[in-house]
Amino acid sequence: FFSSRRRHTRSLCDWSSDVCSSDLAALKQAKEIFEKAGGVKNTKAEEEYLIAVRAINADFDKKIADAKIKSINDYYSEVIKKAEEGGKNELQITLNNIDATTSQKIVAAKESYNKIGDFSKEAEKKLQDDIKKIQADAENEKAAIILQNKKNLADDELALEIDKQKKILAAAGGTSDAQKAYDKAVTDATKKNNDEKALADSEFNKTVQKNAETTATVQTEDRKSTRLNSSHTVISYAVFCLKKK
């Protein structure tokens, strides 16, 4: 009997400072009740004592598992937060660079316009159309980078979530309930990942469509102007002469 009792209580006797004081108190109380009831001479007291010890062990294991799971959740929350902040900072730098390049292109277009010295309405309109196209191209470039950034972040978060859930599953002892919780968490995280990327695609397509409409309007107006000039030679020649002056 004593070897059996040692088997049940060995882990309790060897607990370190991590052991909850409430569990030690419960163990001490169970032992006192057992000894007062006659100890090994009382079979019923022995059974009740062993049941109490197993319950205390189970409670302790649960507390340890819960503490591990909380630590895992806290750690991954911090990792994801830092990843998001780092991603935003890098994204903003890239977008700022695109804006700077766009400004330089617009300045170059204006300088070219001034250098040519053609200040007619047609030339002014062409300059404005060129600027619109430069801006539309820049918006498309930024939209593509934002799209990729969102997808990368979504995939990173999914990978971290799966890794986190694996650690939680191990901390929970790999029980059937823990496995079910793991499966559900991974399924939910995968669905969230797909939804976030689908939303990012939708936002990107809207931006590209809007810019395409702007560019198409400019091109349509240019084609109309070209047709007018080619079908009315007198007007075209007059415009040419005005430009020469």
XYZ file of N, CA and C in Angstrom:
735
model
N 0.832 -1.205 0.000
C 0.000 0.000 0.000
C 0.863 1.250 0.000
N 1.923 1.230 0.843
C 2.747 2.430 0.946
C 3.440 2.755 -0.388
N 3.889 1.700 -1.119
C 4.505 1.971 -2.411
C 3.483 2.563 -3.366
N 2.261 2.095 -3.271
C 1.188 2.627 -4.119
C 0.934 4.079 -3.783
N 0.901 4.396 -2.485
C 0.637 5.769 -2.071
C 1.776 6.676 -2.515
N 3.010 6.178 -2.448
C 4.134 6.992 -2.883
C 4.032 7.284 -4.383
N 3.511 6.293 -5.127
C 3.366 6.495 -6.556
C 2.381 7.614 -6.841
N 1.343 7.698 -6.041
C 0.324 8.721 -6.234
C 0.780 10.083 -5.731
N 1.667 10.100 -4.743
C 2.008 11.373 -4.102
C 3.412 11.867 -4.442
N 4.170 11.064 -5.208
C 5.550 11.406 -5.460
C 5.679 12.787 -6.108
N 4.879 13.054 -7.157
C 4.983 14.339 -7.848
C 4.578 15.472 -6.932
N 3.675 15.197 -5.999
C 3.249 16.232 -5.065
C 4.375 16.559 -4.097
N 5.103 15.534 -3.666
C 6.178 15.752 -2.704
C 7.357 16.490 -3.339
N 7.500 16.333 -4.658
C 8.638 16.927 -5.339
C 8.312 18.275 -5.977
N 7.173 18.815 -5.715
C 6.789 20.086 -6.341
C 7.781 21.188 -5.980
N 8.003 22.082 -6.917
C 8.906 23.212 -6.699
C 8.101 24.417 -6.271
N 8.743 25.569 -6.351
C 8.073 26.804 -5.936
C 6.933 27.179 -6.868
N 6.857 26.517 -8.042
C 5.781 26.811 -8.984
C 4.439 26.251 -8.515
N 4.492 25.360 -7.544
C 3.268 24.725 -7.073
C 2.382 25.750 -6.372
N 1.108 25.680 -6.681
C 0.162 26.606 -6.051
C 0.011 26.264 -4.575
N 0.027 27.261 -3.723
C -0.098 27.043 -2.285
C -1.437 26.404 -1.935
N -2.459 26.715 -2.737
C -3.786 26.135 -2.462
C -3.769 24.625 -2.659
N -2.980 24.137 -3.633
C -2.881 22.699 -3.873
C -2.137 22.016 -2.732
N -1.094 22.653 -2.227
C -0.356 22.092 -1.090
C -1.241 22.031 0.155
N -2.031 23.089 0.324
C -2.933 23.121 1.480
C -3.975 22.019 1.373
N -4.489 21.815 0.137
C -5.499 20.767 -0.077
C -4.893 19.392 0.168
N -3.651 19.190 -0.253
C -2.964 17.924 -0.024
C -2.764 17.675 1.463
N -2.334 18.713 2.158
C -2.098 18.595 3.602
C -3.398 18.257 4.334
N -4.485 18.925 3.926
C -5.776 18.674 4.565
C -6.235 17.252 4.308
N -6.079 16.770 3.068
C -6.486 15.405 2.724
C -5.689 14.390 3.537
N -4.417 14.674 3.725
C -3.564 13.759 4.493
C -3.973 13.735 5.951
N -4.295 14.896 6.508
C -4.721 14.965 7.913
C -6.015 14.186 8.120
N -6.959 14.342 7.183
C -8.238 13.621 7.276
C -7.982 12.123 7.212
N -7.104 11.717 6.317
C -6.771 10.318 6.142
C -6.171 9.733 7.422
N -5.243 10.462 8.038
C -4.573 9.964 9.241
C -5.524 9.926 10.433
N -6.399 10.927 10.536
C -7.367 10.950 11.637
C -8.369 9.803 11.517
N -8.627 9.398 10.261
C -9.591 8.313 10.043
C -8.971 6.942 10.248
N -7.713 6.912 10.627
C -7.084 5.625 10.905
C -6.013 5.233 9.929
N -5.792 6.049 8.920
C -4.725 5.775 7.958
C -4.930 4.476 7.221
N -3.845 3.657 7.149
C -3.894 2.416 6.375
C -4.832 1.388 6.987
N -5.216 1.613 8.234
C -6.130 0.655 8.882
C -7.565 0.836 8.415
N -7.846 1.948 7.789
C -9.202 2.252 7.346
C -9.220 2.239 5.807
N -9.767 1.170 5.235
C -9.778 1.017 3.773
C -10.544 2.132 3.088
N -11.684 2.512 3.661
C -12.484 3.578 3.052
C -11.722 4.904 3.069
N -11.054 5.162 4.196
C -10.272 6.393 4.306
C -9.136 6.387 3.282
N -8.577 5.213 3.077
C -7.490 5.085 2.098
C -7.984 5.420 0.690
N -9.153 4.876 0.340
C -9.718 5.134 -0.997
C -10.042 6.612 -1.181
N -10.633 7.206 -0.146
C -10.993 8.624 -0.230
C -9.740 9.501 -0.348
N -8.703 9.079 0.373
C -7.459 9.841 0.318
C -6.843 9.789 -1.087
N -6.796 8.615 -1.664
C -6.225 8.463 -3.007
C -7.037 9.229 -4.049
N -8.357 9.216 -3.885
C -9.229 9.983 -4.793
C -8.926 11.474 -4.669
N -8.749 11.934 -3.438
C -8.452 13.354 -3.195
C -7.110 13.735 -3.805
N -6.106 12.841 -3.632
C -4.780 13.117 -4.189
C -4.839 13.205 -5.712
N -5.565 12.276 -6.333
C -5.696 12.304 -7.798
C -6.398 13.580 -8.253
N -7.409 14.007 -7.495
C -8.130 15.234 -7.838
C -7.212 16.454 -7.727
N -6.391 16.446 -6.655
C -5.451 17.563 -6.465
C -4.421 17.575 -7.596
N -3.937 16.370 -7.950
C -2.996 16.281 -9.069
C -3.606 16.804 -10.363
N -4.853 16.415 -10.621
C -5.540 16.839 -11.843
C -5.741 18.354 -11.849
N -6.117 18.876 -10.671
C -6.320 20.329 -10.567
C -5.014 21.071 -10.805
N -3.948 20.520 -10.241
C -2.641 21.143 -10.424
C -2.221 21.113 -11.900
N -2.407 19.950 -12.540
C -2.053 19.814 -13.958
C -2.836 20.812 -14.819
N -4.099 20.994 -14.467
C -4.936 21.936 -15.230
C -4.425 23.371 -15.060
N -4.064 23.699 -13.808
C -3.550 25.051 -13.563
C -2.256 25.290 -14.326
N -1.391 24.292 -14.347
C -0.136 24.411 -15.084
C -0.413 24.572 -16.575
N -1.343 23.728 -17.081
C -1.685 23.803 -18.505
C -2.271 25.165 -18.853
N -3.173 25.648 -17.993
C -3.789 26.964 -18.227
C -2.738 28.073 -18.228
N -1.778 27.957 -17.293
C -0.714 28.960 -17.214
C 0.154 28.926 -18.472
N 0.441 27.716 -18.955
C 1.225 27.585 -20.184
C 0.475 28.166 -21.372
N -0.815 27.849 -21.459
C -1.629 28.336 -22.581
C -1.719 29.856 -22.566
N -1.877 30.418 -21.369
C -1.927 31.881 -21.263
C -0.602 32.486 -21.714
N 0.486 31.872 -21.304
C 1.803 32.354 -21.690
C 1.993 32.269 -23.207
N 1.516 31.187 -23.800
C 1.608 30.999 -25.260
C 0.791 32.072 -25.980
N -0.447 32.292 -25.520
C -1.318 33.305 -26.132
C -0.700 34.695 -26.036
N -0.169 35.015 -24.854
C 0.454 36.331 -24.656
C 1.657 36.516 -25.578
N 2.455 35.465 -25.692
C 3.658 35.545 -26.530
C 3.297 35.783 -27.988
N 2.357 34.995 -28.509
C 2.005 35.123 -29.928
C 1.246 36.414 -30.216
N 0.491 36.895 -29.259
C -0.184 38.190 -29.434
C 0.849 39.290 -29.616
N 1.917 39.209 -28.831
C 2.989 40.204 -28.922
C 3.743 40.079 -30.248
N 3.975 38.842 -30.690
C 4.678 38.617 -31.961
C 3.869 39.174 -33.130
N 2.562 38.885 -33.127
C 1.686 39.371 -34.205
C 1.612 40.892 -34.191
N 1.531 41.470 -32.993
C 1.466 42.929 -32.859
C 2.726 43.572 -33.444
N 3.884 43.006 -33.111
C 5.148 43.551 -33.626
C 5.241 43.369 -35.136
N 4.743 42.235 -35.629
C 4.771 41.980 -37.078
C 3.906 42.997 -37.816
N 2.730 43.290 -37.248
C 1.825 44.266 -37.860
C 2.449 45.661 -37.863
N 3.059 46.036 -36.738
C 3.685 47.361 -36.639
C 4.858 47.480 -37.613
N 5.677 46.423 -37.667
C 6.810 46.434 -38.583
C 6.358 46.494 -40.031
N 5.298 45.725 -40.347
C 4.761 45.719 -41.704
C 4.217 47.077 -42.105
N 3.538 47.739 -41.165
C 2.975 49.067 -41.449
C 4.078 50.088 -41.693
N 5.133 50.019 -40.890
C 6.243 50.961 -41.044
C 6.935 50.782 -42.391
N 7.202 49.533 -42.754
C 7.854 49.257 -44.033
C 6.949 49.659 -45.194
N 5.654 49.378 -45.057
C 4.703 49.734 -46.110
C 4.664 51.243 -46.300
N 4.619 51.982 -45.193
C 4.532 53.435 -45.275
C 5.771 54.018 -45.950
N 6.927 53.453 -45.662
C 8.170 53.917 -46.294
C 8.093 53.705 -47.808
N 7.620 52.530 -48.209
C 7.501 52.220 -49.641
C 6.510 53.154 -50.331
N 5.362 53.387 -49.687
C 4.359 54.285 -50.262
C 4.882 55.718 -50.360
N 5.620 56.137 -49.348
C 6.209 57.486 -49.372
C 7.198 57.627 -50.529
N 7.947 56.566 -50.790
C 8.908 56.590 -51.901
C 8.185 56.705 -53.240
N 7.060 55.995 -53.360
C 6.277 56.069 -54.594
C 5.721 57.480 -54.777
N 5.230 58.071 -53.690
C 4.709 59.444 -53.756
C 5.807 60.421 -54.181
N 7.002 60.220 -53.648
C 8.126 61.099 -53.986
C 8.481 60.967 -55.473
N 8.510 59.712 -55.949
C 8.810 59.470 -57.368
C 7.726 60.068 -58.258
N 6.472 59.944 -57.836
C 5.353 60.506 -58.598
C 5.467 62.023 -58.691
N 5.809 62.653 -57.593
C 5.984 64.115 -57.579
C 7.089 64.533 -58.535
N 8.168 63.747 -58.561
C 9.286 64.044 -59.457
C 8.848 63.916 -60.924
N 8.049 62.913 -61.220
C 7.565 62.722 -62.594
C 6.653 63.883 -63.020
N 5.810 64.331 -62.106
C 4.913 65.443 -62.409
C 5.716 66.724 -62.638
N 6.707 66.944 -61.793
C 7.573 68.116 -61.956
C 8.287 68.055 -63.312
N 8.776 66.868 -63.682
C 9.468 66.696 -64.965
C 8.529 66.981 -66.131
N 7.271 66.532 -66.016
C 6.279 66.770 -67.075
C 6.010 68.259 -67.228
N 5.894 68.952 -66.113
C 5.648 70.400 -66.155
C 6.854 71.147 -66.732
N 8.044 70.707 -66.366
C 9.247 71.342 -66.891
C 9.346 71.151 -68.402
N 8.985 69.948 -68.855
C 8.992 69.667 -70.288
C 7.986 70.542 -71.011
N 6.830 70.710 -70.408
C 5.770 71.566 -70.973
C 6.264 73.005 -71.101
N 6.887 73.504 -70.055
C 7.393 74.879 -70.076
C 8.550 75.043 -71.062
N 9.369 74.006 -71.173
C 10.528 74.069 -72.066
C 10.098 74.130 -73.525
N 9.064 73.370 -73.872
C 8.559 73.375 -75.251
C 7.981 74.737 -75.593
N 7.351 75.361 -74.617
C 6.825 76.704 -74.816
C 5.492 76.765 -75.516
N 4.830 75.631 -75.633
C 3.507 75.609 -76.252
C 2.470 75.713 -75.142
N 1.860 76.874 -75.012
C 0.907 77.114 -73.929
C -0.541 77.160 -74.423
N -0.789 76.483 -75.526
C -2.155 76.419 -76.062
C -3.027 75.553 -75.163
N -4.339 75.651 -75.389
C -5.267 74.846 -74.589
C -5.021 73.357 -74.802
N -4.693 72.987 -76.049
C -4.441 71.577 -76.354
C -3.224 71.060 -75.578
N -2.175 71.892 -75.554
C -0.959 71.490 -74.838
C -1.199 71.427 -73.334
N -1.978 72.389 -72.833
C -2.307 72.395 -71.402
C -3.115 71.160 -71.031
N -4.056 70.807 -71.913
C -4.882 69.622 -71.656
C -4.027 68.358 -71.681
N -3.092 68.302 -72.632
C -2.210 67.133 -72.706
C -1.378 67.009 -71.435
N -0.904 68.132 -70.930
C -0.135 68.112 -69.691
C -0.979 67.568 -68.541
N -2.214 68.054 -68.423
C -3.099 67.596 -67.358
C -3.421 66.110 -67.506
N -3.596 65.667 -68.757
C -3.865 64.245 -69.006
C -2.652 63.394 -68.630
N -1.457 63.903 -68.951
C -0.229 63.173 -68.596
C -0.098 63.061 -67.077
N -0.433 64.134 -66.384
C -0.361 64.136 -64.921
C -1.360 63.133 -64.336
N -2.571 63.117 -64.911
C -3.592 62.159 -64.449
C -3.111 60.723 -64.623
N -2.459 60.454 -65.754
C -1.960 59.098 -66.003
C -0.835 58.746 -65.027
N 0.054 59.709 -64.784
C 1.143 59.478 -63.822
C 0.559 59.147 -62.448
N -0.454 59.902 -62.046
C -1.082 59.690 -60.741
C -1.822 58.356 -60.695
N -2.503 58.018 -61.800
C -3.227 56.747 -61.853
C -2.268 55.567 -61.771
N -1.152 55.660 -62.494
C -0.145 54.587 -62.452
C 0.419 54.430 -61.034
N 0.647 55.571 -60.373
C 1.178 55.535 -59.006
C 0.170 54.898 -58.052
N -1.103 55.249 -58.217
C -2.147 54.672 -57.361
C -2.255 53.166 -57.566
N -2.119 52.725 -58.809
C -2.158 51.288 -59.096
C -0.959 50.572 -58.476
N 0.198 51.227 -58.568
C 1.405 50.639 -57.973
C 1.268 50.526 -56.460
N 0.753 51.575 -55.840
C 0.560 51.540 -54.384
C -0.495 50.502 -53.993
N -1.550 50.426 -54.797
C -2.610 49.446 -54.506
C -2.075 48.028 -54.576
N -1.204 47.765 -55.554
C -0.615 46.429 -55.697
C 0.281 46.095 -54.510
N 1.036 47.080 -54.052
C 1.928 46.862 -52.903
C 1.120 46.657 -51.627
N 0.058 47.457 -51.458
C -0.812 47.306 -50.290
C -1.469 45.931 -50.303
N -1.908 45.502 -51.486
C -2.526 44.179 -51.629
C -1.563 43.085 -51.190
N -0.333 43.134 -51.714
C 0.642 42.114 -51.369
C 0.990 42.154 -49.886
N 1.072 43.372 -49.334
C 1.367 43.528 -47.910
C 0.281 42.877 -47.055
N -0.979 43.106 -47.424
C -2.095 42.529 -46.663
C -2.094 41.009 -46.757
N -1.799 40.496 -47.945
C -1.780 39.041 -48.122
C -0.623 38.412 -47.344
N 0.524 39.067 -47.391
C 1.687 38.549 -46.645
C 1.409 38.532 -45.149
N 0.799 39.619 -44.664
C 0.485 39.709 -43.244
C -0.538 38.648 -42.852
N -1.545 38.445 -43.704
C -2.574 37.437 -43.433
C -1.959 36.040 -43.377
N -1.034 35.756 -44.295
C -0.381 34.442 -44.308
C 0.537 34.267 -43.094
N 1.226 35.347 -42.723
C 2.087 35.288 -41.535
C 1.261 35.020 -40.285
N 0.122 35.702 -40.175
C -0.747 35.522 -39.007
C -1.318 34.103 -38.966
N -1.650 33.562 -40.140
C -2.156 32.186 -40.194
C -1.088 31.206 -39.734
N 0.135 31.389 -40.221
C 1.231 30.489 -39.833
C 1.495 30.574 -38.331
N 1.470 31.793 -37.791
C 1.686 31.977 -36.350
C 0.547 31.372 -35.539
N -0.676 31.523 -36.042
C -1.836 30.969 -35.332
C -1.770 29.448 -35.288
N -1.411 28.830 -36.399
C -1.293 27.366 -36.436
C -0.185 26.901 -35.494
N 0.945 27.602 -35.523
C 2.058 27.261 -34.633
C 1.637 27.406 -33.169
N 0.892 28.476 -32.893
C 0.409 28.710 -31.528
C -0.525 27.588 -31.092
N -1.445 27.218 -31.959
C -2.408 26.174 -31.613
C -1.741 24.819 -31.396
N -0.670 24.564 -32.125
C 0.078 23.319 -31.910
C 0.678 23.289 -30.506
N 1.213 24.419 -30.081
C 1.803 24.500 -28.737
C 0.723 24.394 -27.663
N -0.427 25.000 -27.919
C -1.542 24.909 -26.969
C -2.028 23.477 -26.863
N -2.097 22.798 -28.001
C -2.517 21.393 -28.014
C -1.568 20.549 -27.174
N -0.274 20.803 -27.312
C 0.725 20.049 -26.537
C 0.613 20.385 -25.055
N 0.408 21.679 -24.748
C 0.296 22.095 -23.345
C -0.942 21.512 -22.692
N -1.995 21.299 -23.491
C -3.246 20.741 -22.963
C -3.198 19.223 -22.859
N -2.086 18.635 -23.274
C -1.928 17.186 -23.115
C -2.413 16.376 -24.297
N -2.809 17.026 -25.378
C -3.236 16.307 -26.574
C -4.500 15.498 -26.388
N -5.366 15.908 -25.479
C -6.618 15.191 -25.241
C -7.544 15.348 -26.442
N -8.595 14.548 -26.467
C -9.552 14.617 -27.580
C -10.221 15.987 -27.632
N -10.540 16.541 -26.450
C -11.145 17.880 -26.413
C -10.167 18.936 -26.931
N -8.903 18.771 -26.541
C -7.879 19.712 -26.995
C -7.687 19.602 -28.509
N -7.773 18.379 -29.027
C -7.631 18.172 -30.471
C -8.791 18.826 -31.224
N -9.998 18.709 -30.680
C -11.168 19.341 -31.300
C -11.015 20.863 -31.309
N -10.530 21.384 -30.187
C -10.320 22.835 -30.089
C -9.262 23.277 -31.096
N -8.231 22.456 -31.258
C -7.172 22.758 -32.221
C -7.726 22.780 -33.644
N -8.479 21.752 -33.993
C -9.056 21.656 -35.342
C -9.960 22.846 -35.644
N -10.776 23.216 -34.671
C -11.688 24.349 -34.867
C -10.909 25.655 -35.026
N -9.894 25.834 -34.188
C -9.097 27.065 -34.239
C -8.392 27.198 -35.591
N -7.834 26.102 -36.091
C -7.137 26.131 -37.379
C -8.121 26.389 -38.522
N -9.301 25.758 -38.440
C -10.327 25.978 -39.467
C -10.771 27.437 -39.485
N -11.015 27.996 -38.303
C -11.435 29.404 -38.199
C -10.342 30.337 -38.713
N -9.095 30.040 -38.363
C -7.981 30.888 -38.784
C -7.801 30.833 -40.302
N -7.990 29.653 -40.876
C -7.866 29.505 -42.335
C -8.968 30.272 -43.046
N -10.189 30.193 -42.507
C -11.311 30.941 -43.097
C -11.058 32.446 -43.006
N -10.554 32.898 -41.854
C -10.242 34.312 -41.678
C -9.190 34.754 -42.687
N -8.195 33.899 -42.898
C -7.130 34.199 -43.858
C -7.706 34.367 -45.266
N -8.572 33.444 -45.660
C -9.184 33.511 -46.997
C -10.070 34.750 -47.146
N -10.824 35.060 -46.094
C -11.716 36.227 -46.132
C -10.914 37.526 -46.247
N -9.830 37.617 -45.488
C -9.006 38.831 -45.506
C -8.364 39.033 -46.878
N -7.891 37.942 -47.492
C -7.263 38.068 -48.809
C -8.291 38.368 -49.894
N -9.497 37.806 -49.748
C -10.567 38.103 -50.711
C -10.963 39.569 -50.632
N -11.042 40.100 -49.407
C -11.370 41.524 -49.209
C -10.271 42.400 -49.793
N -9.027 42.003 -49.589
C -7.897 42.770 -50.133
C -7.943 42.785 -51.659
N -8.274 41.641 -52.263
C -8.411 41.565 -53.723
C -9.514 42.492 -54.219
N -10.626 42.498 -53.494
C -11.769 43.336 -53.871
C -11.398 44.819 -53.825
N -10.717 45.230 -52.766
C -10.311 46.629 -52.623
C -9.314 47.019 -53.718
N -8.418 46.096 -54.034
C -7.435 46.358 -55.094
C -8.138 46.528 -56.442
N -9.064 45.632 -56.746
C -9.775 45.694 -58.020
C -10.577 46.989 -58.163
N -11.155 47.457 -57.072
C -11.904 48.711 -57.110
C -10.980 49.884 -57.444
N -9.818 49.884 -56.830
C -8.857 50.962 -57.083
C -8.392 50.946 -58.533
N -8.049 49.760 -59.041
C -7.578 49.631 -60.421
C -8.677 50.024 -61.402
N -9.913 49.589 -61.116
C -11.038 49.925 -61.984
C -11.269 51.429 -62.033
N -11.192 52.063 -60.881
C -11.379 53.520 -60.809
C -10.309 54.238 -61.627
N -9.061 53.797 -61.489
C -7.973 54.421 -62.235
C -8.059 54.116 -63.723
N -8.557 52.925 -64.044
C -8.719 52.548 -65.453
C -9.768 53.438 -66.117
N -10.838 53.736 -65.383
C -11.878 54.610 -65.917
C -11.339 56.016 -66.175
N -10.498 56.485 -65.250
C -9.894 57.813 -65.425
C -8.996 57.837 -66.656
N -8.154 56.801 -66.797
C -7.244 56.710 -67.946
C -8.023 56.552 -69.238
N -9.102 55.744 -69.202
C -9.917 55.524 -70.400
C -10.569 56.812 -70.863
N -11.012 57.627 -69.921
C -11.627 58.917 -70.260
C -10.626 59.809 -70.978
N -9.402 59.833 -70.459
C -8.342 60.643 -71.080
C -8.053 60.146 -72.483
N -7.936 58.809 -72.647
C -7.621 58.236 -73.958
C -8.745 58.464 -74.948
N -9.996 58.382 -74.476
C -11.149 58.608 -75.354
C -11.161 60.034 -75.878
N -10.887 60.975 -74.985
C -10.851 62.374 -75.383
C -9.723 62.630 -76.372
N -8.574 61.944 -76.163
C -7.446 62.083 -77.084
C -7.799 61.558 -78.466
N -8.517 60.412 -78.514
C -8.904 59.829 -79.794
C -9.873 60.736 -80.540
N -10.814 61.337 -79.802
C -11.762 62.266 -80.417
C -11.025 63.439 -81.032
N -10.044 63.962 -80.302
C -9.267 65.098 -80.777
C -8.477 64.720 -82.020
N -7.923 63.493 -82.045
C -7.146 63.023 -83.187
C -8.020 62.882 -84.413
N -9.241 62.294 -84.221
C -10.173 62.134 -85.344
C -10.587 63.484 -85.905
N -10.824 64.459 -85.042
C -11.237 65.790 -85.482
C -10.136 66.435 -86.310
N -8.915 66.341 -85.864
C -7.806 66.960 -86.577
C -7.533 66.287 -87.916
N -7.680 64.950 -87.959
C -7.378 64.228 -89.195
C -8.469 64.397 -90.242
N -9.713 64.645 -89.826
C -10.816 64.760 -90.782
C -11.094 66.199 -91.188
N -10.459 67.147 -90.525
C -10.643 68.557 -90.868
C -9.258 69.160 -91.082
N -8.743 69.002 -92.328
C -7.368 69.407 -92.612
C -7.157 70.898 -92.446
N -8.174 71.694 -92.757
C -8.025 73.138 -92.642
C -7.812 73.531 -91.188
N -8.669 72.951 -90.307
C -8.560 73.234 -88.881
C -7.211 72.742 -88.367
N -6.819 71.543 -88.791
C -5.552 70.985 -88.337
C -4.401 71.878 -88.767
N -4.453 72.358 -89.992
C -3.378 73.214 -90.494
C -3.342 74.530 -89.737
N -4.521 75.061 -89.451
C -4.603 76.310 -88.698
C -4.011 76.135 -87.306
N -4.369 75.036 -86.675
C -3.828 74.747 -85.346
C -2.324 74.612 -85.425
N -1.830 73.951 -86.493
C -0.385 73.776 -86.685
C 0.311 75.119 -86.808
N -0.306 76.029 -87.591
C 0.281 77.353 -87.771
C 0.315 78.133 -86.469
N -0.772 78.018 -85.687
C -0.820 78.701 -84.394
C 0.272 78.184 -83.465
N 0.486 76.880 -83.533
C 1.513 76.285 -82.689
C 2.894 76.738 -83.109
N 3.068 76.918 -84.427
C 4.373 77.377 -84.913
C 4.665 78.790 -84.439
N 3.626 79.620 -84.347
C 3.799 80.981 -83.870
C 4.121 80.997 -82.387
